[in-house]
Amino acid sequence: RQWEQVACTNDVNHGLSYIVRAVVQIRSAAKACPEPRACSMNIFDIIASIAWITEFLALMASDCPENWWKKSADAVCVGTIADFVAAATNMVGASESVGFTCISHEDAHKHKRAR
C-alpha cells in the first residue's frame, strides 16, 4: 500500500503541474501565433500537456483507491494511451523547436537579411 500512496501522490503532483504548464503554454501560444512555426510548436506542446494531464488523472483512478476491487484496469489503459499521445505530440513540437531555437547566431543573422 505504501507504494500505491507514493504513486498516487506522484500522479496528483504531476497532474496539477501539467495543468499549470498547459495554462502557461496557452498564454505563450496566444502571443506566438503570428509566427507560424512558433505557433505550431506551442500547439503541439499544449496537446502533449493535455494528454499528460489525462494520463495522470487516469493513473490517479488506478493508484489512489485504497481497496483493490475499486481499481480500474481501464484507467491504466487510458493512462497508457494518453502517455503515447503525449509523447508523440511532444516529439513533433520538440522537433520543430530544434530547428527554431538551435540555429546559430550567424545563421540567424543571415536568415534575417535574406528575408
Short mmCIF file of C-alpha atoms in Angstrom, two decimals:
data_model
loop_
_atom_site.label_atom_id
_atom_site.label_comp_id
_atom_site.label_asym_id
_atom_site.label_seq_id
_atom_site.Cartn_x
_atom_site.Cartn_y
_atom_site.Cartn_z
CA ARG A 1 0.00 0.00 0.00
CA GLN A 2 2.90 2.38 0.63
CA TRP A 3 3.99 2.15 -2.99
CA GLU A 4 0.44 3.00 -4.13
CA GLN A 5 0.39 6.03 -1.83
CA VAL A 6 3.65 7.26 -3.34
CA ALA A 7 2.32 6.62 -6.85
CA CYS A 8 -0.94 8.42 -6.01
CA THR A 9 0.94 11.44 -4.65
CA ASN A 10 3.13 11.48 -7.75
CA ASP A 11 0.07 11.30 -10.03
CA VAL A 12 -1.59 14.22 -8.23
CA ASN A 13 1.60 16.35 -8.30
CA HIS A 14 2.29 15.70 -11.97
CA GLY A 15 -1.35 16.13 -12.98
CA LEU A 16 -1.53 19.53 -11.27
CA SER A 17 1.83 20.64 -12.65
CA TYR A 18 0.73 19.79 -16.20
CA ILE A 19 -2.45 21.81 -15.70
CA VAL A 20 -0.32 24.84 -14.81
CA ARG A 21 2.01 24.07 -17.68
CA ALA A 22 -0.89 23.90 -20.16
CA VAL A 23 -2.18 27.29 -18.99
CA VAL A 24 1.28 28.84 -19.45
CA GLN A 25 1.60 27.23 -22.88
CA ILE A 26 -1.81 28.52 -23.96
CA ARG A 27 -0.78 32.05 -22.99
CA SER A 28 2.52 31.62 -24.86
CA ALA A 29 0.73 30.29 -27.94
CA ALA A 30 -1.61 33.28 -27.97
CA LYS A 31 1.41 35.60 -28.11
CA ALA A 32 3.42 33.50 -30.60
CA CYS A 33 0.76 32.67 -33.15
CA PRO A 34 1.63 35.47 -35.58
CA GLU A 35 4.85 33.43 -36.13
CA PRO A 36 3.52 30.20 -37.74
CA ARG A 37 6.38 27.94 -36.63
CA ALA A 38 6.30 29.11 -33.01
CA CYS A 39 2.51 28.80 -33.03
CA SER A 40 2.72 25.23 -34.28
CA MET A 41 5.30 24.28 -31.63
CA ASN A 42 3.11 25.73 -28.90
CA ILE A 43 0.00 23.95 -30.15
CA PHE A 44 1.77 20.57 -30.11
CA ASP A 45 3.10 21.34 -26.61
CA ILE A 46 -0.43 22.18 -25.42
CA ILE A 47 -1.80 18.94 -26.85
CA ALA A 48 1.02 16.99 -25.16
CA SER A 49 0.33 18.68 -21.81
CA ILE A 50 -3.39 17.94 -22.04
CA ALA A 51 -2.58 14.31 -22.86
CA TRP A 52 -0.26 14.13 -19.84
CA ILE A 53 -2.99 15.65 -17.66
CA THR A 54 -5.26 12.87 -18.92
CA GLU A 55 -2.60 10.25 -18.17
CA PHE A 56 -2.04 11.35 -14.59
CA LEU A 57 -5.77 11.76 -13.87
CA ALA A 58 -6.34 8.24 -15.19
CA LEU A 59 -3.48 6.87 -13.10
CA MET A 60 -4.95 8.57 -10.04
CA ALA A 61 -8.07 6.44 -10.59
CA SER A 62 -5.84 3.38 -10.52
CA ASP A 63 -3.28 4.28 -7.85
CA CYS A 64 -5.33 6.21 -5.29
CA PRO A 65 -8.21 3.88 -4.26
CA GLU A 66 -7.39 2.01 -1.07
CA ASN A 67 -9.27 -1.15 -1.96
CA TRP A 68 -8.02 -3.28 -4.84
CA TRP A 69 -11.53 -4.00 -6.13
CA LYS A 70 -12.07 -0.29 -6.73
CA LYS A 71 -9.03 -0.06 -9.02
CA SER A 72 -9.69 0.16 -12.72
CA ALA A 73 -7.74 -1.65 -15.41
CA ASP A 74 -9.47 0.67 -17.88
CA ALA A 75 -7.86 3.65 -16.14
CA VAL A 76 -4.41 2.14 -16.64
CA CYS A 77 -5.24 1.55 -20.32
CA VAL A 78 -6.39 5.17 -20.72
CA GLY A 79 -3.20 6.35 -18.99
CA THR A 80 -1.05 4.29 -21.34
CA ILE A 81 -2.80 5.59 -24.45
CA ALA A 82 -2.63 9.18 -23.17
CA ASP A 83 1.10 8.74 -22.48
CA PHE A 84 1.60 7.58 -26.08
CA VAL A 85 -0.34 10.58 -27.46
CA ALA A 86 1.60 12.96 -25.20
CA ALA A 87 4.97 11.51 -26.19
CA ALA A 88 4.14 11.57 -29.92
CA THR A 89 2.87 15.16 -29.93
CA ASN A 90 5.73 16.29 -27.72
CA MET A 91 8.16 14.75 -30.22
CA VAL A 92 6.65 16.82 -33.04
CA GLY A 93 6.82 20.03 -31.01
CA ALA A 94 10.36 19.32 -29.86
CA SER A 95 11.45 18.51 -33.43
CA GLU A 96 10.10 21.84 -34.63
CA SER A 97 11.78 23.57 -31.71
CA VAL A 98 15.25 22.21 -32.53
CA GLY A 99 15.36 23.94 -35.89
CA PHE A 100 13.81 27.09 -34.48
CA THR A 101 15.87 27.52 -31.31
CA CYS A 102 19.18 25.81 -32.09
CA ILE A 103 20.10 27.94 -35.07
CA SER A 104 23.50 29.60 -34.68
CA HIS A 105 23.77 33.36 -34.21
CA GLU A 106 25.44 33.77 -37.64
CA ASP A 107 22.77 31.70 -39.35
CA ALA A 108 20.06 33.71 -37.64
CA HIS A 109 21.64 36.94 -38.87
CA LYS A 110 21.87 35.56 -42.44
CA HIS A 111 18.27 34.38 -42.23
CA LYS A 112 17.08 37.86 -41.19
CA ARG A 113 18.98 39.52 -44.07
CA ALA A 114 17.59 37.03 -46.60
CA ARG A 115 14.02 37.99 -45.78
#
